[in-house]
Amino acid sequence: GAGVSQSPSNKVTEKGKDVELRCDPISGHTALYWYRQSLGQGLEFLIYFQGNSAPDKSGLPSDRFSAERTGGSVSTLTIQRTQQEDSAVYLCASSLSGSTLSYNEQFFGPGTRLTVL
Amino acid sequence: AQSVTQPDIHITVSEGASLELRCNYSYGATPYLFWYVQSPGQGLQLLLKYFSGDTLVQGIKGFEAEFKRSQSSFNLRKPSVHWSDAAEYFCAVVVPGAGSYQLTFGKGTKLSVIP
């Protein structure tokens, strides 16, 4: 079946503009995660969704970052007033469930490379 | 908070040579442990995982890893490296029962393979 897909694959924007990054998880996966991969910080957790709710937003670096998930499926990560330090690859992952007693493997998408000029 | 250390930023090996990538974690109990591989321009692929039980785990592509509780380590090994193994490797942990099962990653080790 189809894996996790993300769009766009590449995004170049100017400092101060808003951007939206999209993630389509694997069908039937109720848990969805966003991570950020940057040269300086490595791979960092941003936010976790279980269904449409986000019980863990602890990794969002500032209030310029927000995310939503609708219909328990597609998720959008929005970065407002982008800064150069936001340049990174944004990875999305999904799993069957993220909050049961048993761990379910996270499957990663190819990422969106964001460049802020 | 848990943390993961991969001491080697970059390793170069000859094709056919053996490989060991180091990983140490810091956490009060034994977390779930993972190794991922990322090829250029690709997403992360799970190589293997350890939850409990046998401390030597086998993964895909001929990789194995050994969990050593006394050393808080989970080193990745391969007996004979192929040129296609050139990639970046990430060790990661999950705290069981913490709710979100978010992955905490090490900084990664880039593997170069000399033909």
Short mmCIF file of C-alpha atoms in Angstrom, two decimals:
data_model
loop_
_atom_site.label_atom_id
_atom_site.label_comp_id
_atom_site.label_asym_id
_atom_site.label_seq_id
_atom_site.Cartn_x
_atom_site.Cartn_y
_atom_site.Cartn_z
CA GLY A 1 0.00 0.00 0.00
CA ALA A 2 0.94 3.67 -0.14
CA GLY A 3 3.35 5.02 2.42
CA VAL A 4 3.42 8.38 4.15
CA SER A 5 3.47 11.20 1.64
CA GLN A 6 4.48 14.81 2.16
CA SER A 7 4.12 17.90 0.04
CA PRO A 8 5.75 19.90 -1.23
CA SER A 9 9.05 18.06 -1.41
CA ASN A 10 10.88 21.36 -1.51
CA LYS A 11 9.80 24.82 -0.44
CA VAL A 12 11.78 28.04 -0.78
CA THR A 13 10.32 31.08 0.91
CA GLU A 14 11.33 34.54 1.96
CA LYS A 15 11.88 35.51 5.55
CA GLY A 16 8.66 36.71 7.13
CA LYS A 17 6.32 34.70 4.89
CA ASP A 18 4.00 31.96 6.14
CA VAL A 19 4.33 28.37 4.90
CA GLU A 20 2.16 25.28 5.09
CA LEU A 21 3.54 21.77 4.94
CA ARG A 22 1.27 18.81 4.34
CA CYS A 23 1.40 15.21 5.49
CA ASP A 24 -0.76 12.32 4.28
CA PRO A 25 -0.36 9.40 6.68
CA ILE A 26 -0.82 5.73 5.91
CA SER A 27 -4.50 4.89 5.75
CA GLY A 28 -5.80 3.64 9.09
CA HIS A 29 -2.95 5.11 11.12
CA THR A 30 -4.39 7.13 13.96
CA ALA A 31 -1.10 8.47 15.33
CA LEU A 32 0.83 11.13 13.46
CA TYR A 33 4.12 12.79 14.37
CA TRP A 34 6.05 15.76 13.04
CA TYR A 35 9.82 15.95 13.39
CA ARG A 36 12.37 18.48 12.23
CA GLN A 37 15.83 17.65 10.93
CA SER A 38 18.32 20.50 10.90
CA LEU A 39 22.10 20.69 10.66
CA GLY A 40 22.54 22.20 14.07
CA GLN A 41 19.94 20.34 16.10
CA GLY A 42 19.66 16.97 14.40
CA LEU A 43 16.28 15.23 14.47
CA GLU A 44 13.78 16.76 16.90
CA PHE A 45 10.22 15.88 17.81
CA LEU A 46 7.72 18.67 17.20
CA ILE A 47 4.17 17.47 17.79
CA TYR A 48 2.09 14.30 18.13
CA PHE A 49 -1.51 13.73 17.07
CA GLN A 50 -3.79 10.94 18.19
CA GLY A 51 -6.78 11.22 15.90
CA ASN A 52 -7.53 14.92 15.51
CA SER A 53 -6.24 15.98 18.90
CA ALA A 54 -2.67 16.90 19.77
CA PRO A 55 -1.95 15.73 23.32
CA ASP A 56 1.75 16.45 22.97
CA LYS A 57 2.91 19.75 21.48
CA SER A 58 5.99 19.94 23.64
CA GLY A 59 8.44 20.06 20.75
CA LEU A 60 7.06 23.09 18.94
CA PRO A 61 9.90 25.64 19.14
CA SER A 62 7.80 28.81 19.24
CA ASP A 63 4.26 30.10 18.89
CA ARG A 64 4.97 30.71 15.20
CA PHE A 65 4.59 26.96 14.73
CA SER A 66 1.18 25.31 14.71
CA ALA A 67 -0.33 22.15 13.33
CA GLU A 68 -3.72 20.68 12.78
CA ARG A 69 -5.17 17.42 11.67
CA THR A 70 -8.58 17.01 10.14
CA GLY A 71 -10.69 13.89 9.70
CA GLY A 72 -8.07 11.88 11.53
CA SER A 73 -6.00 11.85 8.39
CA VAL A 74 -4.17 14.72 6.67
CA SER A 75 -2.09 17.05 8.82
CA THR A 76 -0.79 20.52 8.07
CA LEU A 77 2.17 22.12 9.81
CA THR A 78 2.10 25.91 9.55
CA ILE A 79 5.03 28.18 10.21
CA GLN A 80 4.18 31.86 10.46
CA ARG A 81 6.62 34.69 9.83
CA THR A 82 9.39 32.29 8.83
CA GLN A 83 12.92 32.91 10.01
CA GLN A 84 16.18 31.63 8.55
CA GLU A 85 16.63 29.28 11.49
CA ASP A 86 13.43 27.51 10.40
CA SER A 87 15.31 26.12 7.40
CA ALA A 88 15.29 22.35 7.84
CA VAL A 89 13.76 19.14 6.59
CA TYR A 90 10.37 18.54 8.15
CA LEU A 91 9.52 14.85 8.50
CA CYS A 92 6.15 13.33 9.15
CA ALA A 93 5.58 9.84 10.54
CA SER A 94 2.48 7.80 11.23
CA SER A 95 1.69 4.68 13.21
CA LEU A 96 -1.32 2.54 14.06
CA SER A 97 -1.63 4.19 17.45
CA GLY A 98 0.64 6.20 19.65
CA SER A 99 -0.91 5.82 23.03
CA THR A 100 -1.60 2.17 23.68
CA LEU A 101 0.44 -0.03 25.96
CA SER A 102 2.22 -1.55 23.00
CA TYR A 103 4.47 0.42 20.71
CA ASN A 104 3.56 0.63 17.05
CA GLU A 105 6.25 1.30 14.48
CA GLN A 106 6.43 4.80 13.07
CA PHE A 107 6.68 4.99 9.29
CA PHE A 108 8.33 8.09 7.91
CA GLY A 109 7.60 10.18 4.86
CA PRO A 110 10.33 11.55 2.57
CA GLY A 111 10.17 15.00 4.16
CA THR A 112 9.76 18.57 3.02
CA ARG A 113 12.95 20.58 2.65
CA LEU A 114 12.24 24.16 3.71
CA THR A 115 14.66 26.92 2.80
CA VAL A 116 14.08 30.40 4.19
CA LEU A 117 16.00 33.09 2.35
CA ALA B 1 14.84 13.67 30.00
CA GLN B 2 16.27 10.87 27.96
CA SER B 3 19.17 11.49 25.59
CA VAL B 4 21.03 9.54 22.95
CA THR B 5 24.70 9.87 22.10
CA GLN B 6 26.34 8.70 18.92
CA PRO B 7 30.02 9.49 19.47
CA ASP B 8 31.11 9.07 15.87
CA ILE B 9 29.96 11.77 13.47
CA HIS B 10 31.55 10.18 10.40
CA ILE B 11 32.99 6.71 9.78
CA THR B 12 34.70 5.44 6.65
CA VAL B 13 35.13 1.73 5.98
CA SER B 14 36.23 -0.34 3.02
CA GLU B 15 33.71 -2.49 1.25
CA GLY B 16 33.73 -5.95 2.77
CA ALA B 17 35.04 -4.76 6.12
CA SER B 18 33.10 -5.11 9.34
CA LEU B 19 31.23 -2.21 10.87
CA GLU B 20 30.25 -1.14 14.35
CA LEU B 21 28.34 2.08 15.06
CA ARG B 22 28.13 3.14 18.66
CA CYS B 23 25.10 4.37 20.57
CA ASN B 24 24.70 5.21 24.24
CA TYR B 25 21.52 6.34 25.93
CA SER B 26 20.75 8.12 29.14
CA TYR B 27 17.56 7.12 30.84
CA GLY B 28 16.59 5.77 34.25
CA ALA B 29 15.16 2.52 32.97
CA THR B 30 15.57 0.62 29.74
CA PRO B 31 13.82 2.46 26.94
CA TYR B 32 12.78 0.98 23.66
CA LEU B 33 15.79 1.20 21.33
CA PHE B 34 15.94 1.63 17.57
CA TRP B 35 18.33 2.05 14.68
CA TYR B 36 17.21 3.92 11.58
CA VAL B 37 18.97 4.48 8.26
CA GLN B 38 18.57 7.50 6.02
CA SER B 39 19.90 7.41 2.47
CA PRO B 40 20.46 10.72 0.68
CA GLY B 41 17.13 12.37 -0.12
CA GLN B 42 15.20 9.55 1.51
CA GLY B 43 13.10 9.24 4.61
CA LEU B 44 14.04 7.19 7.63
CA GLN B 45 13.87 3.42 7.43
CA LEU B 46 13.79 1.22 10.51
CA LEU B 47 16.66 -1.28 10.61
CA LEU B 48 15.89 -2.99 13.91
CA LYS B 49 14.44 -2.48 17.36
CA TYR B 50 14.84 -3.77 20.90
CA PHE B 51 12.10 -3.83 23.50
CA SER B 52 13.11 -6.65 25.84
CA GLY B 53 14.37 -10.22 25.86
CA ASP B 54 17.29 -11.46 23.82
CA THR B 55 19.91 -8.74 23.85
CA LEU B 56 21.15 -9.51 20.33
CA VAL B 57 18.60 -8.43 17.74
CA GLN B 58 18.64 -9.04 14.03
CA GLY B 59 17.42 -6.51 11.53
CA ILE B 60 17.07 -5.95 7.84
CA LYS B 61 19.93 -5.70 5.34
CA GLY B 62 22.16 -7.97 7.43
CA PHE B 63 22.43 -5.62 10.41
CA GLU B 64 22.36 -6.65 14.04
CA ALA B 65 22.58 -4.77 17.32
CA GLU B 66 23.46 -5.74 20.85
CA PHE B 67 21.90 -4.21 23.93
CA LYS B 68 24.21 -3.96 26.94
CA ARG B 69 22.41 -2.74 30.03
CA SER B 70 25.59 -2.29 32.06
CA GLN B 71 26.97 0.09 29.45
CA SER B 72 23.67 1.71 28.44
CA SER B 73 24.65 0.91 24.90
CA PHE B 74 22.97 -0.38 21.77
CA ASN B 75 25.67 -0.72 19.12
CA LEU B 76 24.90 -1.56 15.53
CA ARG B 77 27.03 -4.08 13.64
CA LYS B 78 27.40 -5.59 10.23
CA PRO B 79 29.99 -8.27 9.41
CA SER B 80 30.62 -7.18 5.82
CA VAL B 81 29.70 -3.75 4.50
CA HIS B 82 28.39 -3.20 0.98
CA TRP B 83 28.76 0.03 -0.99
CA SER B 84 24.99 0.46 -0.80
CA ASP B 85 25.22 0.77 2.99
CA ALA B 86 26.66 4.27 2.63
CA ALA B 87 24.08 6.43 4.41
CA GLU B 88 23.43 8.16 7.70
CA TYR B 89 22.48 6.03 10.69
CA PHE B 90 20.45 7.19 13.64
CA CYS B 91 20.01 5.57 17.03
CA ALA B 92 16.76 6.45 18.77
CA VAL B 93 14.86 5.71 21.96
CA VAL B 94 11.24 5.73 23.06
CA VAL B 95 10.18 5.93 26.68
CA PRO B 96 7.58 3.19 27.17
CA GLY B 97 4.35 4.30 28.78
CA ALA B 98 5.14 7.99 28.34
CA GLY B 99 2.06 8.52 26.24
CA SER B 100 3.10 9.84 22.87
CA TYR B 101 5.90 7.38 22.04
CA GLN B 102 7.89 10.17 20.45
CA LEU B 103 11.33 9.15 19.20
CA THR B 104 14.40 10.83 20.65
CA PHE B 105 17.27 10.60 18.19
CA GLY B 106 21.02 10.75 18.38
CA LYS B 107 22.84 13.18 16.11
CA GLY B 108 23.59 10.46 13.61
CA THR B 109 26.67 8.77 12.16
CA LYS B 110 27.45 9.21 8.50
CA LEU B 111 28.90 6.09 6.92
CA SER B 112 31.10 6.30 3.86
CA VAL B 113 32.15 3.11 2.05
CA ILE B 114 35.34 2.90 0.02
CA PRO B 115 35.03 0.52 -2.95
#
